[in-house]
mmCIF file of C-alpha atoms and ligand atoms in Angstrom:
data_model
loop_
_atom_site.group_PDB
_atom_site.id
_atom_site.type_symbol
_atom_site.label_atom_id
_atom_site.label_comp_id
_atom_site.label_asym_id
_atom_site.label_seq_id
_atom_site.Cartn_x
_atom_site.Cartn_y
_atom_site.Cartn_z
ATOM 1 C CA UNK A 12 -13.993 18.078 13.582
ATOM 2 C CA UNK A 13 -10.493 16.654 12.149
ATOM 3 C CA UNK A 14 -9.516 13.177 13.945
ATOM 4 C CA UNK A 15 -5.747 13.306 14.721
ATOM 5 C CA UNK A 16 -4.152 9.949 13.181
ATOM 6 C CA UNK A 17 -1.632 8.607 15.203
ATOM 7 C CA UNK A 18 2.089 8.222 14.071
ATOM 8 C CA UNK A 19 4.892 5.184 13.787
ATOM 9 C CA UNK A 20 8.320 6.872 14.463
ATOM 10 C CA UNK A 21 10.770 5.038 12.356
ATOM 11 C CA UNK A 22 14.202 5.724 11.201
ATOM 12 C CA UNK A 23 13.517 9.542 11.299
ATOM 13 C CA UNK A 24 10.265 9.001 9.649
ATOM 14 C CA UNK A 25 6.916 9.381 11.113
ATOM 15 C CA UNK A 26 4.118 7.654 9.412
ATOM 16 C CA UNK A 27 0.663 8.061 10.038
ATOM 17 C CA UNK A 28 -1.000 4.578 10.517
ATOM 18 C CA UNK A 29 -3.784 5.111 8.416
ATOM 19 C CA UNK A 30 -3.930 6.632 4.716
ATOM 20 C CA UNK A 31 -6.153 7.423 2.102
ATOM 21 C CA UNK A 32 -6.016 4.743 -0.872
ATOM 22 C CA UNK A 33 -6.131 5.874 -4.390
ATOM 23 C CA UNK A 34 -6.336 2.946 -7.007
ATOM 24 C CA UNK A 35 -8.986 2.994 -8.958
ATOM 25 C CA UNK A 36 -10.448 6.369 -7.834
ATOM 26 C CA UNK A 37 -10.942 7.914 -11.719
ATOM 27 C CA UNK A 38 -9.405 11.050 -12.055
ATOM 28 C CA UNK A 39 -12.572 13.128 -11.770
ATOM 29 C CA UNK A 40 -13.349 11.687 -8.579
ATOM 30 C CA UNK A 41 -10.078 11.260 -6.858
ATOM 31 C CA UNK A 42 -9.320 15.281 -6.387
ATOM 32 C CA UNK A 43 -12.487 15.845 -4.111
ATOM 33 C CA UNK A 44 -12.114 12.478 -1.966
ATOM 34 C CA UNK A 45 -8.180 13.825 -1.407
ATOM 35 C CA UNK A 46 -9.606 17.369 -0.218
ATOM 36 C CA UNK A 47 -12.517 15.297 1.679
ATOM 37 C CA UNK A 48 -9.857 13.232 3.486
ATOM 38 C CA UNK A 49 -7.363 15.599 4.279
ATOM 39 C CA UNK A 50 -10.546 18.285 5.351
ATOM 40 C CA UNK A 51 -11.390 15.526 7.743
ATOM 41 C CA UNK A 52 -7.984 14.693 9.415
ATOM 42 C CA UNK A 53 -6.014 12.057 6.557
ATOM 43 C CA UNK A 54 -2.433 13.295 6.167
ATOM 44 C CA UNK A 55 -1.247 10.171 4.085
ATOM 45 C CA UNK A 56 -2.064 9.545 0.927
ATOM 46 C CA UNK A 57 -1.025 6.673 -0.840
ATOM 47 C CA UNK A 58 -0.702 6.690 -4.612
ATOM 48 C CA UNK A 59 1.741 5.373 -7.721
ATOM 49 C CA UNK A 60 2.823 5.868 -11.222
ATOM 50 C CA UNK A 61 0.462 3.150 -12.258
ATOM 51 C CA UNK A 62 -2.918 4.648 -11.015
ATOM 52 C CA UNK A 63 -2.574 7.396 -13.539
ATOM 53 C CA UNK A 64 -3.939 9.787 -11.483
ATOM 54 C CA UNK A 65 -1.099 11.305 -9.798
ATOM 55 C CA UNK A 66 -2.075 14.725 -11.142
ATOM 56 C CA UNK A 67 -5.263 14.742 -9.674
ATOM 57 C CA UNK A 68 -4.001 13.461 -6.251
ATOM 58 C CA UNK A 69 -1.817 16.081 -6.414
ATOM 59 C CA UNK A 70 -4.530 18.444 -7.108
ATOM 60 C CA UNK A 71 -6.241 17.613 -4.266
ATOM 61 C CA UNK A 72 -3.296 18.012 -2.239
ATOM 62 C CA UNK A 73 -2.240 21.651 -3.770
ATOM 63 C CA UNK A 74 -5.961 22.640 -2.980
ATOM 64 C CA UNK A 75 -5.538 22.001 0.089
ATOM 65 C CA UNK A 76 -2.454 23.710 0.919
ATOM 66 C CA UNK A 77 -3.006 26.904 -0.614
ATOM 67 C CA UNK A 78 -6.281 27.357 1.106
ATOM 68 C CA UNK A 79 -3.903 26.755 4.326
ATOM 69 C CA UNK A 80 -6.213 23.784 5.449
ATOM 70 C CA UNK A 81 -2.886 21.918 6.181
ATOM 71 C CA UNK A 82 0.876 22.710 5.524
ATOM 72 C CA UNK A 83 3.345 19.990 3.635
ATOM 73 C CA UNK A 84 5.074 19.210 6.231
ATOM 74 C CA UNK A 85 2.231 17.999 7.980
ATOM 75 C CA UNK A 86 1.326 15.453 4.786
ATOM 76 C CA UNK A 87 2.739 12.286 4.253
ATOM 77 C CA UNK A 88 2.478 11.919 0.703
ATOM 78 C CA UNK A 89 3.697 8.423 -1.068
ATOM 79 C CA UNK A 90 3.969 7.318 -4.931
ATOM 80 C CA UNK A 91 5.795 4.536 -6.562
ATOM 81 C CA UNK A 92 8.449 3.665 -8.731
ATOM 82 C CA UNK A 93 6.682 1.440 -11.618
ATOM 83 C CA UNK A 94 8.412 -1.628 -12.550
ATOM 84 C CA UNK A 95 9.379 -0.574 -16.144
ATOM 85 C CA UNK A 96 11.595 2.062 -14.749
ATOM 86 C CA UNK A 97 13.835 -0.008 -12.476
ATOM 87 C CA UNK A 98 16.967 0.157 -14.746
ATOM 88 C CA UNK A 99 18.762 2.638 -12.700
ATOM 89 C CA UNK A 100 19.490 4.854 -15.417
ATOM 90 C CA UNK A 101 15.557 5.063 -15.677
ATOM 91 C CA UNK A 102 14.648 6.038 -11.754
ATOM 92 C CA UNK A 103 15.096 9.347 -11.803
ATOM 93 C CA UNK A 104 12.748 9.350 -14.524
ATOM 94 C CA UNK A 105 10.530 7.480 -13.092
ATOM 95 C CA UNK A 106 10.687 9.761 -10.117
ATOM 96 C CA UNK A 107 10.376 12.987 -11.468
ATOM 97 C CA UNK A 108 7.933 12.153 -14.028
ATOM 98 C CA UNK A 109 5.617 11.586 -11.093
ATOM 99 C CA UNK A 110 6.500 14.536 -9.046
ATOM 100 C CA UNK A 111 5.591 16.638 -11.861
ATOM 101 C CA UNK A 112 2.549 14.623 -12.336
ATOM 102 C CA UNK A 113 1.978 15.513 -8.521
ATOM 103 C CA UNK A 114 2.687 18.917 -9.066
ATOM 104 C CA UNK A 115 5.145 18.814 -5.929
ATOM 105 C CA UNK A 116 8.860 19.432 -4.916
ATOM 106 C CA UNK A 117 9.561 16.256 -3.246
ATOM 107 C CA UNK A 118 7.396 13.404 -1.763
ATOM 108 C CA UNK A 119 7.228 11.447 1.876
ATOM 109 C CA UNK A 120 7.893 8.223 0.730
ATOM 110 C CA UNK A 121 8.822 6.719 -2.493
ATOM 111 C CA UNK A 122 8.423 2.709 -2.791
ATOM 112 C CA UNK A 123 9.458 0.764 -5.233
ATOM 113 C CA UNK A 124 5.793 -0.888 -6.234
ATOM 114 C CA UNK A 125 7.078 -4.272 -6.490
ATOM 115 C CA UNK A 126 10.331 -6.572 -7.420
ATOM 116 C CA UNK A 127 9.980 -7.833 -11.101
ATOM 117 C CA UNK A 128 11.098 -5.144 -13.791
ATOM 118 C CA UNK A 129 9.607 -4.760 -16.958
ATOM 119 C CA UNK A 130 10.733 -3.314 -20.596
ATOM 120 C CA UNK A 131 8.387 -1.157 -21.086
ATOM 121 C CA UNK A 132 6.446 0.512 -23.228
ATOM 122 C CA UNK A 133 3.750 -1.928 -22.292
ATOM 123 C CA UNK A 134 3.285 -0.928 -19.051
ATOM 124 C CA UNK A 135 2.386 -4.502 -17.829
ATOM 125 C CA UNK A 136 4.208 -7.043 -19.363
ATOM 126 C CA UNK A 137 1.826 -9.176 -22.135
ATOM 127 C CA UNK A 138 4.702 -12.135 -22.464
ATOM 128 C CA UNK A 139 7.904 -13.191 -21.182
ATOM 129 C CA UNK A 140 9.794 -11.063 -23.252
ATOM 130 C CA UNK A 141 8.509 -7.893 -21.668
ATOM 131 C CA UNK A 142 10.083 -9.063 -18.147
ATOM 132 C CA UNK A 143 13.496 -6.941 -17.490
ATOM 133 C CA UNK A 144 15.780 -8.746 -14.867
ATOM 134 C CA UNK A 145 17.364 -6.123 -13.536
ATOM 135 C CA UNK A 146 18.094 -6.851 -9.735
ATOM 136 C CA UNK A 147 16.283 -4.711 -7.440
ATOM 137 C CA UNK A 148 19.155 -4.197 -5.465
ATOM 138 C CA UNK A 149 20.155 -2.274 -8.067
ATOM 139 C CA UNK A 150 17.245 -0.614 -8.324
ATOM 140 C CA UNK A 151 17.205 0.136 -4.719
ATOM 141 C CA UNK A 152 20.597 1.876 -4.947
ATOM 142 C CA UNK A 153 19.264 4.757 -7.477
ATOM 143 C CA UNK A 154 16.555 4.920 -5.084
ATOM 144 C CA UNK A 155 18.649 5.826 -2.517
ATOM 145 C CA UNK A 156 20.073 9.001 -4.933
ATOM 146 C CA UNK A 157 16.513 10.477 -4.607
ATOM 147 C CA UNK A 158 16.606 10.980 -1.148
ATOM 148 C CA UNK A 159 20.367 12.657 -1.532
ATOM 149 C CA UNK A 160 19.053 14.692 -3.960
ATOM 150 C CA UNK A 161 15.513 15.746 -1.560
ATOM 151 C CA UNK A 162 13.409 14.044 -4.104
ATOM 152 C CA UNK A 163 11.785 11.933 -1.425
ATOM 153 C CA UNK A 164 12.201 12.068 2.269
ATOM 154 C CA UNK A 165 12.162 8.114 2.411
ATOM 155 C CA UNK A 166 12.186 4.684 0.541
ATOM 156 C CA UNK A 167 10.243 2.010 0.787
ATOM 157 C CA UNK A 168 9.469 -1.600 -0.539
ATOM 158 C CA UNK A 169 5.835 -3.365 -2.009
ATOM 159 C CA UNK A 170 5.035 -6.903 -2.794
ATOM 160 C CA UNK A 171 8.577 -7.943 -1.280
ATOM 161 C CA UNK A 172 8.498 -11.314 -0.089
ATOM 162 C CA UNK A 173 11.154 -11.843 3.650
ATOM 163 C CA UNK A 174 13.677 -13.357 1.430
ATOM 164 C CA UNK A 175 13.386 -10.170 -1.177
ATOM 165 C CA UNK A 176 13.458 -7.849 2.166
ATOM 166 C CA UNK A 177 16.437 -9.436 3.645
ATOM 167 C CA UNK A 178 18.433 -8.849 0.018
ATOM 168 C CA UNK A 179 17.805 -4.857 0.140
ATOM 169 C CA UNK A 180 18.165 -5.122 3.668
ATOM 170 C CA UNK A 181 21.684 -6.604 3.335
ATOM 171 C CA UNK A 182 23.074 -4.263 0.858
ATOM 172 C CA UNK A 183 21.255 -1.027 1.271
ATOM 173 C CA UNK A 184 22.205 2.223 2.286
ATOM 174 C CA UNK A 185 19.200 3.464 3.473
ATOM 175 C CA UNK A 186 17.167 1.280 4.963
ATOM 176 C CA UNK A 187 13.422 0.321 3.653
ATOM 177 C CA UNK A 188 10.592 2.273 6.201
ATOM 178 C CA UNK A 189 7.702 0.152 5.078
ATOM 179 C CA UNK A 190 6.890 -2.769 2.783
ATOM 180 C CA UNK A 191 3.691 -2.479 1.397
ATOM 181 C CA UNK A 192 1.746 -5.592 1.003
ATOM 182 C CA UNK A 193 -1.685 -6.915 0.564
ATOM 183 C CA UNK A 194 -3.145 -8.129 3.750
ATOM 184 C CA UNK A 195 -6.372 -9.231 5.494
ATOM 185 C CA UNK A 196 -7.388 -11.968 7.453
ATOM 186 C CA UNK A 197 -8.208 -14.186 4.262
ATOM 187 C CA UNK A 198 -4.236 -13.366 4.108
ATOM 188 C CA UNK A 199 -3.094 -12.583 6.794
ATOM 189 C CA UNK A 200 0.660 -13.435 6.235
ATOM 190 C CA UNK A 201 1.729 -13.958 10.202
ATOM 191 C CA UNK A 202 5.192 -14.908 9.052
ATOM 192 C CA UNK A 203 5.491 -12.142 6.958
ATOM 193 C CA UNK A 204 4.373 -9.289 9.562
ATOM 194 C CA UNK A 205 6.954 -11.060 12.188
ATOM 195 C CA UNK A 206 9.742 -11.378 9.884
ATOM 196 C CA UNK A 207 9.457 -7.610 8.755
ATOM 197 C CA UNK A 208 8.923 -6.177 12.696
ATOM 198 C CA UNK A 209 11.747 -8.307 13.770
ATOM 199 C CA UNK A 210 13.783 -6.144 11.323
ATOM 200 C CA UNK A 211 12.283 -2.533 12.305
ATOM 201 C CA UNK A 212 10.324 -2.638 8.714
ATOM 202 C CA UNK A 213 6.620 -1.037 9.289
ATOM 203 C CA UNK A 214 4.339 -3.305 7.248
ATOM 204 C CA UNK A 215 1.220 -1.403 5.989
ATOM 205 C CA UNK A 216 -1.572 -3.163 4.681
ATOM 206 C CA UNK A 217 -3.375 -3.193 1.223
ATOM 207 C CA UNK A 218 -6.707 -3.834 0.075
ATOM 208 C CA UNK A 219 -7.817 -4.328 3.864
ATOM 209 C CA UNK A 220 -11.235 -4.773 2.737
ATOM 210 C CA UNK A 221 -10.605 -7.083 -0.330
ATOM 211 C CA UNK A 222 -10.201 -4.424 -2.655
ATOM 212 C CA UNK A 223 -12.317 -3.302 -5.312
ATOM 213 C CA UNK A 224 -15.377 -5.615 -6.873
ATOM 214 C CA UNK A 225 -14.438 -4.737 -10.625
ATOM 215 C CA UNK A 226 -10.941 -5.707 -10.068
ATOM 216 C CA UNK A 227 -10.968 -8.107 -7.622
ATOM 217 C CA UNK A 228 -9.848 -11.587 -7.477
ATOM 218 C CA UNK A 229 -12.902 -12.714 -5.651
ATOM 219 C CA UNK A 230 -13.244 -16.498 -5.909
ATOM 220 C CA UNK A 231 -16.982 -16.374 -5.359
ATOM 221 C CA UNK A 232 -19.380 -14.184 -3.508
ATOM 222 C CA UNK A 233 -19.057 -15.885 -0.219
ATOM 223 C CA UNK A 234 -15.630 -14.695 -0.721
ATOM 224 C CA UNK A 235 -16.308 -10.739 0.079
ATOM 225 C CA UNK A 236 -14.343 -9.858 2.988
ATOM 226 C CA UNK A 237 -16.735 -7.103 3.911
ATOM 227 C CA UNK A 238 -19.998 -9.550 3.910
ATOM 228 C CA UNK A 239 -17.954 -12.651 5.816
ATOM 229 C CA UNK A 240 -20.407 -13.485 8.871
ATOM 230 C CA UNK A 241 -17.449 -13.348 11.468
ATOM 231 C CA UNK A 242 -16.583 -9.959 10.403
ATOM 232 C CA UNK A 243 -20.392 -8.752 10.468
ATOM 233 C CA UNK A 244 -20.920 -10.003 13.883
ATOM 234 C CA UNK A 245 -17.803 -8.655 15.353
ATOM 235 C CA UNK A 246 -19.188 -5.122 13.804
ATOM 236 C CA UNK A 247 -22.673 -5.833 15.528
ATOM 237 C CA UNK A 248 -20.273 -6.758 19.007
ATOM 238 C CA UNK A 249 -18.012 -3.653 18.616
ATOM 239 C CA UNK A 250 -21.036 -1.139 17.390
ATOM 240 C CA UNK A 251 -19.053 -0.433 14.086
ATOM 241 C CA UNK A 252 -19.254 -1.117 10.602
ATOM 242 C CA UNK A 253 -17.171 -4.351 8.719
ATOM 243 C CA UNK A 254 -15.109 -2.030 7.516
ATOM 244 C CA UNK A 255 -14.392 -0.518 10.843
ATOM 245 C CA UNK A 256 -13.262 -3.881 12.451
ATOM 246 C CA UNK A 257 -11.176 -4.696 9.434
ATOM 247 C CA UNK A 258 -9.411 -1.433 10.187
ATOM 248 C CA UNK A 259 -8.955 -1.747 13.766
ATOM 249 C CA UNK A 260 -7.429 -5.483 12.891
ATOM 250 C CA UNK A 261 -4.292 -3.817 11.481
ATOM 251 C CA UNK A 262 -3.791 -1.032 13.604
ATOM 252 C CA UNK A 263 -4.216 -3.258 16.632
ATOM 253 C CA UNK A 264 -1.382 -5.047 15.579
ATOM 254 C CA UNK A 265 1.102 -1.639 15.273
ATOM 255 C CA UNK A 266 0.190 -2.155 11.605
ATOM 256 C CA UNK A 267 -0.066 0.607 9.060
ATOM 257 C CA UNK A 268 -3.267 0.577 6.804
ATOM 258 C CA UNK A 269 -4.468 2.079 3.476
ATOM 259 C CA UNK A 270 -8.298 2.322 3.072
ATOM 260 C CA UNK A 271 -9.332 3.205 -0.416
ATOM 261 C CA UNK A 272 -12.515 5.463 -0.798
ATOM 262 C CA UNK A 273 -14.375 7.791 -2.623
ATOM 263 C CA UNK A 274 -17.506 8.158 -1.343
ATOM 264 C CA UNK A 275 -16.988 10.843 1.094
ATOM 265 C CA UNK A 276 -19.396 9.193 3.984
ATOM 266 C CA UNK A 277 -17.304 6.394 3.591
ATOM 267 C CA UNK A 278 -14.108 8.614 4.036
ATOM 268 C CA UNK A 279 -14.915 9.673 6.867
ATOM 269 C CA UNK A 280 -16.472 6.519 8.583
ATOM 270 C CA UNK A 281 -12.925 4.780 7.689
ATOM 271 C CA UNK A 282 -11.301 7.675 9.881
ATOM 272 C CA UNK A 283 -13.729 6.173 13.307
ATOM 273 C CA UNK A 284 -11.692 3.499 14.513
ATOM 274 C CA UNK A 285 -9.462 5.419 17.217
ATOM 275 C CA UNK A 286 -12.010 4.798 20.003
ATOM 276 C CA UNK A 287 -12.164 1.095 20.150
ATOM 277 C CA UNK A 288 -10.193 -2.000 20.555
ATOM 278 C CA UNK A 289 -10.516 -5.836 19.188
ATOM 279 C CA UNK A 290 -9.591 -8.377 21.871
ATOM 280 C CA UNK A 291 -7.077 -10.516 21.216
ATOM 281 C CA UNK A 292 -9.455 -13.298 20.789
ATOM 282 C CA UNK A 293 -11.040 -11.441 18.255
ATOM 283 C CA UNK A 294 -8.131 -10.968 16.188
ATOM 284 C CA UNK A 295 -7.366 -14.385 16.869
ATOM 285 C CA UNK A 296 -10.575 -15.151 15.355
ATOM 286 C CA UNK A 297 -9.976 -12.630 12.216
ATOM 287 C CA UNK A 298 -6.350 -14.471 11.834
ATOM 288 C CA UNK A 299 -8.578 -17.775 11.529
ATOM 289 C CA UNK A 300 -10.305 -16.660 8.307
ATOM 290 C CA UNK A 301 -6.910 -17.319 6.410
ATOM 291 C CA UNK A 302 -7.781 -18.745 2.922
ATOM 292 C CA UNK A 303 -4.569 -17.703 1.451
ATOM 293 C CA UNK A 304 -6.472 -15.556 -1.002
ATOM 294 C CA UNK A 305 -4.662 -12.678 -2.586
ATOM 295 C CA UNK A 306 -6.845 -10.061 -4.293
ATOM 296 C CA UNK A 307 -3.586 -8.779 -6.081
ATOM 297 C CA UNK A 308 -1.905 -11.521 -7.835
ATOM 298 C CA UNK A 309 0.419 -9.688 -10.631
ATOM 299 C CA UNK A 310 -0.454 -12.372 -12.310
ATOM 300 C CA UNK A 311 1.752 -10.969 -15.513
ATOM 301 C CA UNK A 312 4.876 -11.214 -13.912
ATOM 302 C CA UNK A 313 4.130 -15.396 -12.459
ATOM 303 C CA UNK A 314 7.133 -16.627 -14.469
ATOM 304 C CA UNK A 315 9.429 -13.766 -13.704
ATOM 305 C CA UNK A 316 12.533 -14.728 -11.786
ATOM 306 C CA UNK A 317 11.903 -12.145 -8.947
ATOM 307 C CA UNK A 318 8.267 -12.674 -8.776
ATOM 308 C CA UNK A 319 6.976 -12.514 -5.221
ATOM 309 C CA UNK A 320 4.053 -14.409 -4.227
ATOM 310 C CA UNK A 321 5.573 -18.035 -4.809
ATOM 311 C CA UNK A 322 6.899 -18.990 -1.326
ATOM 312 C CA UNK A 323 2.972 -17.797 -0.119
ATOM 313 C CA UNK A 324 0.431 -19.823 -1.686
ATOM 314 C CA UNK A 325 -1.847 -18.357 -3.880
ATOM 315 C CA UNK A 326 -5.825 -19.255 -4.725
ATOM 316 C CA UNK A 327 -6.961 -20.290 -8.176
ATOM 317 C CA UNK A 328 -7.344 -17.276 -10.733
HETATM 318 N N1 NAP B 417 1.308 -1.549 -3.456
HETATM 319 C C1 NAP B 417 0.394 -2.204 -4.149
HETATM 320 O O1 NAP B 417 0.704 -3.028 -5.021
HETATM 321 C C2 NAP B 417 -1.052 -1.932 -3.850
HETATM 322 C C3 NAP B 417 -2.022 -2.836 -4.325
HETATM 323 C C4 NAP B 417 -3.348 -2.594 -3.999
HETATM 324 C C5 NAP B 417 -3.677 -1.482 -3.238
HETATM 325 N N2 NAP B 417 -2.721 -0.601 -2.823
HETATM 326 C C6 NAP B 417 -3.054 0.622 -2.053
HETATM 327 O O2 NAP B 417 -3.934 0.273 -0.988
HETATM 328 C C7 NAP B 417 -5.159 0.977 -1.147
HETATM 329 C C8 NAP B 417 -6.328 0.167 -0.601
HETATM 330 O O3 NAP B 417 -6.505 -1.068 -1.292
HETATM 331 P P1 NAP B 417 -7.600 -1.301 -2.456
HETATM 332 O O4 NAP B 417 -7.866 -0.054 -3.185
HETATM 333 O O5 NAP B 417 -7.128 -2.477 -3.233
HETATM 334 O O6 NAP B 417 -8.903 -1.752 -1.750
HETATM 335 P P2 NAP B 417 -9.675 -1.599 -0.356
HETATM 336 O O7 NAP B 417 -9.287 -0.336 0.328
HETATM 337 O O8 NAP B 417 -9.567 -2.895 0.343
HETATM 338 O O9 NAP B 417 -11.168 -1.511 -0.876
HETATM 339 C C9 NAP B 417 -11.654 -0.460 -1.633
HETATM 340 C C10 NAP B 417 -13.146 -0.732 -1.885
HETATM 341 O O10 NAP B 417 -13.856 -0.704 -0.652
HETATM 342 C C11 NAP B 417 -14.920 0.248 -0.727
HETATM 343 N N3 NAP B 417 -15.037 0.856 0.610
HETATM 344 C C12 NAP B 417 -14.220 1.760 1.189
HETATM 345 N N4 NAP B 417 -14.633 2.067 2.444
HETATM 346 C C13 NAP B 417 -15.742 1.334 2.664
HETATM 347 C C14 NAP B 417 -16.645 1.231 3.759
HETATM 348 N N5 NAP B 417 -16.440 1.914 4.885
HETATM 349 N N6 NAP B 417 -17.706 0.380 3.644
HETATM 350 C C15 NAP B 417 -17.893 -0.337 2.489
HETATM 351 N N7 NAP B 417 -17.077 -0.277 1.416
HETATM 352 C C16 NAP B 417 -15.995 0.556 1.500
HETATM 353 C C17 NAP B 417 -14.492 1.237 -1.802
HETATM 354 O O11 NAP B 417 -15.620 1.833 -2.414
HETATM 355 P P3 NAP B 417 -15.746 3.400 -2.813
HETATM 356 O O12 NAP B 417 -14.410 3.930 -3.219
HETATM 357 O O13 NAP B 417 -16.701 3.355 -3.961
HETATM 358 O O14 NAP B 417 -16.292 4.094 -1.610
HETATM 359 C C18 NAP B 417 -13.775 0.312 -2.784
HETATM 360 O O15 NAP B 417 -14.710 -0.367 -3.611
HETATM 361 C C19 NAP B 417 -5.212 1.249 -2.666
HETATM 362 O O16 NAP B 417 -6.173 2.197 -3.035
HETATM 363 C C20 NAP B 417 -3.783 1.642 -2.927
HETATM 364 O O17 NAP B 417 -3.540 2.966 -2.507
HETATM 365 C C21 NAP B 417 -1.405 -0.836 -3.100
#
């Protein structure tokens, strides 16, 4: 049975609340969970430039068109522009390079993955003089190009602080759908998600379970989102999982929300959380976990002049 995901209608766009997370899945698993999700009802997948496995999301996604499972217009299919393409001479590169990667004619949504540009080739910066300062502004106006030219159907932001929204916002064009940031309640950035609805921006939430272990920025095992004893017993209230309720926290909130898997039971028990709702006092109580902790610190870019995190306080590394 597929679960139908419901939609955010936005500036022409509609976006289906929750999506299929791709960072970190290796490229020999990431093909099957894609086919898994979109088998059991995902239609947006979320992926970038810098996962390096854009082909194999891709390939997931042609699979399941050409056996007629769904049809493109029913997918919602995002990638981003990597920071060491925001000259705008380079966007279009960075653009098609990851359509062809994708293996596709155009994609839903194309963010721009965060605000600090880099030189390149280094694809994350290893000093100072790998930062580019190229305004993202700028970079936001070739951005807009791609959509004249049907290269994407829509723009959005990632890692934008309000003050960095309210810049594109003021000179744009074509106005941002979504920004993309990291949230959870051990960040759950209140001021953040009202700034961005007051200005008809959809925020959708990253690493709503605390990311990956390997990766993560845990600062010590009592630290795991997924094992925190508030979110356990509200799982043992509701009758569903941690991750469930840590789900259900964003969408309650008309919130958008990735959930990374590949572990097809997973997958599919990440789809289950249409048929319940948190109480207010529960999310109150899921707001109250706030430890400022990012997961996702892009810690590389901390002395760049448009790096984002530094009006939101940040833990130790
Ligand atoms: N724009 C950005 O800068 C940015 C940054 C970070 C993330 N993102 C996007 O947001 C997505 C989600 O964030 P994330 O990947 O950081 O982490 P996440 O979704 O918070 O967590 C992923 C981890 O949770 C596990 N998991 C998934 N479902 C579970 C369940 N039901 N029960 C227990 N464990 C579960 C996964 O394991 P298995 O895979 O092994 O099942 C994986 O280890 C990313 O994949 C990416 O698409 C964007």
């Amino acid at each position: 049975m597929t679960v139908n995901i419901p939609t955010i209608l936005r500036s022409g766009v509609r976006l289906p609340i929750l999506g299929l997370g791709t960072w970190k899945s290796k490229p020999n698993e990431v093909a099957t969970a894609v086919r898994v999700a979109i088998n059991a009802g995902y239609r947006h997948i979320d992926t970038a430039w810098l996962y390096g496995n854009e082909a194999e999301v891709g390939q997931g996604v042609r699979d399941a068109l050409s056996d007629g499972t769904v049809k493109r217009r029913d997918l919602f299919i995002v990638t981003k522009l990597w920071s060491t393409f925001h000259r705008p001479e380079d966007v279009k590169l960075g653009m098609s390079d990851s359509l062809d990667k994708l293996g596709l004619d155009y994609v839903d949504m194309y963010l721009m993955h965060g605000p600090p540009g880099f030189k390149g080739p280094n694809i994350r910066p290893t000093s100072e003089s790998d930062y580019d300062d190229t305004d993202y502004v700028d970079t936001w106006k070739a951005m807009e190009s791609l959509v004249d030219e049907g290269l994407t159907r829509s723009l959005g932001l990632s890692n934008f602080n309000s003050r960095q929204v309210d810049r594109v916002l003021h000179d744009c064009r074509i106005k941002p759908v979504v920004n993309q940031v990291e949230l959870h309640p051990y960040l759950p950035q209140l001021d953040l998600i009202k700034y961005c609805q007051s200005k008809d921006v959809i925020l959708t939430a990253y690493s709503p379970f605390g990311s990956t272990p390997d990766g993560g920025n845990y600062i010590s095992s009592e630290s795991r989102l997924l094992e925190d004893p508030v979110v356990v017993a509200m799982g043992k209230k509701y009758e569903k999982t941690p991750a469930q309720v840590l789900l259900r926290y964003h969408l309650e909130r008309g919130l958008s929300v990735l959930a990374k898997s590949v572990t097809p039971a997973r997958i599919l028990q990440n789809l289950e959380v249409f048929d319940f709702s948190l109480t207010e006092d529960d999310i109150n109580k899921l707001n109250s976990l706030n430890r400022n902790h990012r997961y996702v610190t892009w810690e590389y870019s901390r002395s760049h002049k448009y790096y984002p995190f530094d009006d939101q306080p940040r833990s130790a590394q």
